[in-house]
Amino acid sequence: NERGQLQFIPIDKPDSSQVQTLGRGMLWSVAVSGDSKRLVTAGGDWCVNVWDAERRGRMLHLGGHIDDVRGAVFLPDGRIASVGADHQLKVWHTGDALDRTAACHETETLRKRTMRLRGPGWSNPSSLTAAHRTPLAATAEFTVQQQPPRPPGSDEPPPQPKYDGVVRLWNTESAALRGTINVPGVLLNDVALTADVSHLAVAGVKTRGLQEFSALEEHRALPVERHDAKGVPRRVLYVSR
């Protein structure tokens, strides 16, 4: 939650929940490993934290970002990827660190690769997702363009900032940018990939639901059924396709 708390709630004993708290800042995201034994969180403490889902304790505390970490996920081979407001996408090679008995291991013991998101028209990362079968990851980002102010004495309402979304596809093994998909006029909140990485879906402000794209062919928008909601869509995922 916004207080940086991660709550473990046993399904069979919901009254025996346990809360773990980050050092500071809010909790931006949580993801589950493929074997459901570990969780990885991204938060306002500028760190990536890995948790033991059964013992409900912290296993790894990964520092290296210099701003809020907006998203963190497990990759198919066990590595961890994270994206931060510092415009960095990091891939952590945890090795056997997750199998040791020590409660916490610092970044210095782990090898990591950093990819810079900043470039022409650099944007603000909002979330990160990874493919289940390939080393591809996708970042959801947005740019903000402030509009010129109205002249003094004008009765018109103040201009609203203009948002443009962008999704970048990354090869986490080679650190290469695989492709870019622009989503004009949208402040992106989240992105999801299909298992075969053939399509992706985005959610955000001004989407009025969801938009779907062909991820690896012509980067063209595909028609999808739109679901208008009272609130702003924050998360999107594929159950099956």
CSV table of C-alpha atoms in Angstrom, one decimal:
chain,number,residue,atom,x,y,z
A,1,ASN,CA,0.0,0.0,0.0
A,2,GLU,CA,1.0,3.7,0.0
A,3,ARG,CA,2.6,3.2,3.5
A,4,GLY,CA,5.0,0.6,2.0
A,5,GLN,CA,3.4,-2.3,3.7
A,6,LEU,CA,3.3,-5.9,2.2
A,7,GLN,CA,0.6,-8.0,3.8
A,8,PHE,CA,0.7,-11.8,3.7
A,9,ILE,CA,-2.8,-13.3,4.0
A,10,PRO,CA,-3.0,-17.1,4.3
A,11,ILE,CA,-6.1,-18.3,2.4
A,12,ASP,CA,-7.0,-20.9,4.9
A,13,LYS,CA,-6.4,-18.6,7.9
A,14,PRO,CA,-7.2,-15.0,6.8
A,15,ASP,CA,-7.2,-13.8,10.4
A,16,SER,CA,-3.5,-14.7,10.8
A,17,SER,CA,-2.1,-12.2,8.3
A,18,GLN,CA,1.4,-10.7,8.7
A,19,VAL,CA,2.6,-7.3,7.6
A,20,GLN,CA,6.2,-6.4,6.5
A,21,THR,CA,7.1,-2.8,5.9
A,22,LEU,CA,9.7,-1.2,3.6
A,23,GLY,CA,12.3,1.2,4.9
A,24,ARG,CA,10.4,4.2,3.5
A,25,GLY,CA,8.0,5.2,0.7
A,26,MET,CA,5.1,3.4,-0.9
A,27,LEU,CA,4.9,-0.1,-2.4
A,28,TRP,CA,4.6,0.2,-6.2
A,29,SER,CA,4.3,-3.4,-7.3
A,30,VAL,CA,4.5,-7.0,-6.2
A,31,ALA,CA,5.1,-10.1,-8.4
A,32,VAL,CA,5.2,-13.9,-7.7
A,33,SER,CA,7.9,-16.3,-8.9
A,34,GLY,CA,7.0,-19.2,-11.2
A,35,ASP,CA,7.1,-21.7,-8.3
A,36,SER,CA,5.0,-19.4,-6.1
A,37,LYS,CA,7.7,-19.6,-3.3
A,38,ARG,CA,9.0,-16.0,-3.6
A,39,LEU,CA,7.7,-12.5,-4.0
A,40,VAL,CA,9.5,-9.5,-5.4
A,41,THR,CA,8.5,-6.0,-4.6
A,42,ALA,CA,9.4,-2.5,-5.9
A,43,GLY,CA,9.0,0.5,-3.8
A,44,GLY,CA,9.8,4.0,-2.7
A,45,ASP,CA,12.8,2.9,-0.7
A,46,TRP,CA,14.7,2.8,-4.0
A,47,CYS,CA,15.3,-0.9,-3.6
A,48,VAL,CA,14.1,-4.3,-4.9
A,49,ASN,CA,13.1,-6.7,-2.1
A,50,VAL,CA,12.7,-10.5,-2.5
A,51,TRP,CA,10.5,-12.2,0.1
A,52,ASP,CA,10.0,-15.8,1.2
A,53,ALA,CA,6.2,-16.4,0.7
A,54,GLU,CA,6.1,-19.3,3.2
A,55,ARG,CA,8.2,-17.8,6.0
A,56,ARG,CA,7.0,-14.3,5.1
A,57,GLY,CA,10.5,-12.9,5.6
A,58,ARG,CA,12.8,-10.8,3.4
A,59,MET,CA,15.5,-12.8,1.6
A,60,LEU,CA,17.2,-10.2,-0.6
A,61,HIS,CA,17.5,-6.4,-0.4
A,62,LEU,CA,18.8,-5.1,-3.7
A,63,GLY,CA,20.0,-1.5,-3.9
A,64,GLY,CA,21.3,0.3,-7.0
A,65,HIS,CA,18.5,2.5,-8.2
A,66,ILE,CA,18.7,6.2,-7.3
A,67,ASP,CA,14.9,6.9,-7.3
A,68,ASP,CA,11.7,5.0,-6.7
A,69,VAL,CA,11.6,1.5,-8.2
A,70,ARG,CA,8.3,1.3,-10.2
A,71,GLY,CA,8.3,-2.3,-11.1
A,72,ALA,CA,10.1,-5.7,-10.5
A,73,VAL,CA,9.5,-9.1,-11.9
A,74,PHE,CA,11.0,-12.6,-12.0
A,75,LEU,CA,12.4,-13.7,-15.4
A,76,PRO,CA,11.9,-17.3,-16.7
A,77,ASP,CA,15.5,-18.2,-15.8
A,78,GLY,CA,15.3,-17.0,-12.2
A,79,ARG,CA,16.9,-13.6,-12.7
A,80,ILE,CA,15.1,-10.4,-11.5
A,81,ALA,CA,14.3,-7.3,-13.6
A,82,SER,CA,13.5,-3.9,-12.2
A,83,VAL,CA,12.7,-0.5,-13.6
A,84,GLY,CA,12.9,2.8,-11.7
A,85,ALA,CA,12.0,6.4,-11.9
A,86,ASP,CA,15.8,6.9,-12.5
A,87,HIS,CA,15.2,5.7,-16.1
A,88,GLN,CA,17.1,2.5,-15.5
A,89,LEU,CA,16.1,-1.1,-16.3
A,90,LYS,CA,18.2,-3.5,-14.2
A,91,VAL,CA,18.6,-7.2,-14.6
A,92,TRP,CA,19.9,-9.0,-11.4
A,93,HIS,CA,21.8,-12.2,-11.6
A,94,THR,CA,20.9,-13.7,-8.2
A,95,GLY,CA,22.8,-16.9,-8.6
A,96,ASP,CA,22.4,-19.1,-5.5
A,97,ALA,CA,21.7,-16.1,-3.2
A,98,LEU,CA,18.0,-17.0,-3.0
A,99,ASP,CA,19.0,-20.5,-1.7
A,100,ARG,CA,21.2,-19.4,1.2
A,101,THR,CA,20.0,-19.3,4.7
A,102,ALA,CA,21.2,-15.7,5.5
A,103,ALA,CA,18.3,-13.3,6.0
A,104,CYS,CA,19.6,-10.6,3.7
A,105,HIS,CA,22.3,-10.1,1.0
A,106,GLU,CA,23.3,-6.8,-0.4
A,107,THR,CA,23.7,-5.7,-4.0
A,108,GLU,CA,27.5,-5.9,-3.9
A,109,THR,CA,27.4,-9.7,-3.9
A,110,LEU,CA,25.3,-9.9,-7.0
A,111,ARG,CA,26.0,-9.3,-10.7
A,112,LYS,CA,23.6,-7.0,-12.5
A,113,ARG,CA,23.2,-5.4,-15.9
A,114,THR,CA,21.8,-1.9,-16.4
A,115,MET,CA,20.0,-0.5,-19.4
A,116,ARG,CA,19.3,3.2,-19.7
A,117,LEU,CA,15.8,4.1,-20.7
A,118,ARG,CA,16.7,7.8,-21.4
A,119,GLY,CA,16.9,8.8,-25.0
A,120,PRO,CA,15.3,11.2,-27.4
A,121,GLY,CA,12.0,12.1,-25.8
A,122,TRP,CA,12.8,10.3,-22.6
A,123,SER,CA,9.8,9.3,-20.5
A,124,ASN,CA,8.7,8.3,-17.0
A,125,PRO,CA,8.5,4.5,-16.4
A,126,SER,CA,5.3,3.4,-14.7
A,127,SER,CA,5.5,-0.4,-14.8
A,128,LEU,CA,7.3,-3.5,-16.0
A,129,THR,CA,6.3,-6.9,-17.2
A,130,ALA,CA,8.2,-10.0,-18.5
A,131,ALA,CA,7.4,-12.8,-20.8
A,132,HIS,CA,7.0,-16.3,-19.3
A,133,ARG,CA,8.9,-18.2,-21.9
A,134,THR,CA,11.4,-15.8,-23.5
A,135,PRO,CA,14.0,-13.3,-22.1
A,136,LEU,CA,11.8,-10.3,-23.3
A,137,ALA,CA,10.5,-7.6,-20.9
A,138,ALA,CA,8.3,-4.6,-21.6
A,139,THR,CA,8.3,-1.2,-19.9
A,140,ALA,CA,5.3,1.1,-19.8
A,141,GLU,CA,6.3,4.7,-19.9
A,142,PHE,CA,4.8,8.1,-20.5
A,143,THR,CA,5.9,11.7,-21.3
A,144,VAL,CA,4.4,14.9,-20.1
A,145,GLN,CA,4.2,18.1,-22.1
A,146,GLN,CA,3.1,21.2,-20.3
A,147,GLN,CA,0.9,23.4,-22.5
A,148,PRO,CA,1.5,27.2,-22.8
A,149,PRO,CA,-0.5,29.2,-20.2
A,150,ARG,CA,-3.6,31.2,-21.2
A,151,PRO,CA,-3.1,34.9,-21.6
A,152,PRO,CA,-3.9,37.1,-18.5
A,153,GLY,CA,-7.6,37.8,-18.2
A,154,SER,CA,-8.7,34.8,-20.3
A,155,ASP,CA,-12.0,33.1,-19.2
A,156,GLU,CA,-10.9,29.8,-20.6
A,157,PRO,CA,-9.9,27.0,-18.2
A,158,PRO,CA,-6.2,26.4,-17.7
A,159,PRO,CA,-4.7,24.0,-20.3
A,160,GLN,CA,-4.2,20.4,-19.2
A,161,PRO,CA,-0.8,18.8,-19.7
A,162,LYS,CA,-0.5,16.4,-22.7
A,163,TYR,CA,0.5,12.8,-22.0
A,164,ASP,CA,1.9,10.3,-24.5
A,165,GLY,CA,2.5,6.7,-23.8
A,166,VAL,CA,5.3,4.5,-25.1
A,167,VAL,CA,6.0,0.7,-24.6
A,168,ARG,CA,9.5,-0.5,-25.1
A,169,LEU,CA,10.4,-4.2,-25.6
A,170,TRP,CA,13.8,-5.3,-24.2
A,171,ASN,CA,15.9,-8.4,-24.6
A,172,THR,CA,17.1,-8.9,-21.0
A,173,GLU,CA,20.0,-11.1,-22.1
A,174,SER,CA,21.6,-8.8,-24.7
A,175,ALA,CA,20.4,-5.5,-23.3
A,176,ALA,CA,19.1,-4.6,-26.7
A,177,LEU,CA,16.0,-2.6,-27.4
A,178,ARG,CA,13.7,-4.9,-29.4
A,179,GLY,CA,11.0,-2.5,-30.4
A,180,THR,CA,9.0,0.6,-29.5
A,181,ILE,CA,5.2,1.1,-29.6
A,182,ASN,CA,3.8,4.6,-29.2
A,183,VAL,CA,0.4,5.2,-27.6
A,184,PRO,CA,-0.4,8.9,-28.2
A,185,GLY,CA,-2.5,10.8,-25.7
A,186,VAL,CA,-2.3,8.2,-23.0
A,187,LEU,CA,-0.7,8.2,-19.6
A,188,LEU,CA,0.2,4.5,-19.3
A,189,ASN,CA,-0.2,2.7,-16.0
A,190,ASP,CA,0.5,-0.9,-17.0
A,191,VAL,CA,1.4,-3.3,-19.8
A,192,ALA,CA,0.9,-7.1,-20.2
A,193,LEU,CA,2.4,-9.6,-22.6
A,194,THR,CA,1.0,-12.8,-23.9
A,195,ALA,CA,3.0,-16.0,-23.2
A,196,ASP,CA,4.2,-16.2,-26.8
A,197,VAL,CA,4.9,-12.4,-26.9
A,198,SER,CA,2.8,-12.0,-30.0
A,199,HIS,CA,0.6,-9.3,-28.4
A,200,LEU,CA,0.5,-6.8,-25.6
A,201,ALA,CA,-2.2,-4.8,-23.8
A,202,VAL,CA,-2.0,-1.5,-22.1
A,203,ALA,CA,-4.1,0.3,-19.5
A,204,GLY,CA,-4.0,3.9,-18.5
A,205,VAL,CA,-5.6,7.3,-18.3
A,206,LYS,CA,-7.7,8.3,-21.3
A,207,THR,CA,-7.7,4.7,-22.7
A,208,ARG,CA,-11.4,4.2,-21.7
A,209,GLY,CA,-10.5,0.6,-21.1
A,210,LEU,CA,-7.8,-1.4,-22.8
A,211,GLN,CA,-5.8,-1.2,-26.0
A,212,GLU,CA,-4.1,-4.2,-27.6
A,213,PHE,CA,-1.2,-4.2,-30.0
A,214,SER,CA,0.7,-6.7,-32.1
A,215,ALA,CA,4.0,-6.8,-30.2
A,216,LEU,CA,6.4,-8.2,-32.7
A,217,GLU,CA,4.9,-7.8,-36.2
A,218,GLU,CA,4.0,-4.3,-37.4
A,219,HIS,CA,3.3,-2.7,-34.0
A,220,ARG,CA,-0.2,-2.0,-35.2
A,221,ALA,CA,-3.2,-1.5,-33.0
A,222,LEU,CA,-5.6,-4.5,-32.9
A,223,PRO,CA,-9.4,-4.0,-32.3
A,224,VAL,CA,-10.4,-5.0,-28.8
A,225,GLU,CA,-13.6,-4.7,-26.9
A,226,ARG,CA,-13.5,-1.6,-24.7
A,227,HIS,CA,-14.8,-1.6,-21.2
A,228,ASP,CA,-15.6,1.8,-19.8
A,229,ALA,CA,-15.0,2.1,-16.1
A,230,LYS,CA,-15.8,4.7,-13.4
A,231,GLY,CA,-12.2,4.7,-12.3
A,232,VAL,CA,-8.9,4.7,-14.1
A,233,PRO,CA,-7.6,1.2,-15.1
A,234,ARG,CA,-4.4,0.6,-13.1
A,235,ARG,CA,-3.5,-3.0,-14.0
A,236,VAL,CA,-4.0,-5.4,-16.9
A,237,LEU,CA,-3.0,-9.0,-17.4
A,238,TYR,CA,-3.7,-11.9,-19.8
A,239,VAL,CA,-5.5,-14.9,-18.3
A,240,SER,CA,-5.3,-16.7,-21.6
A,241,ARG,CA,-5.3,-15.9,-25.3
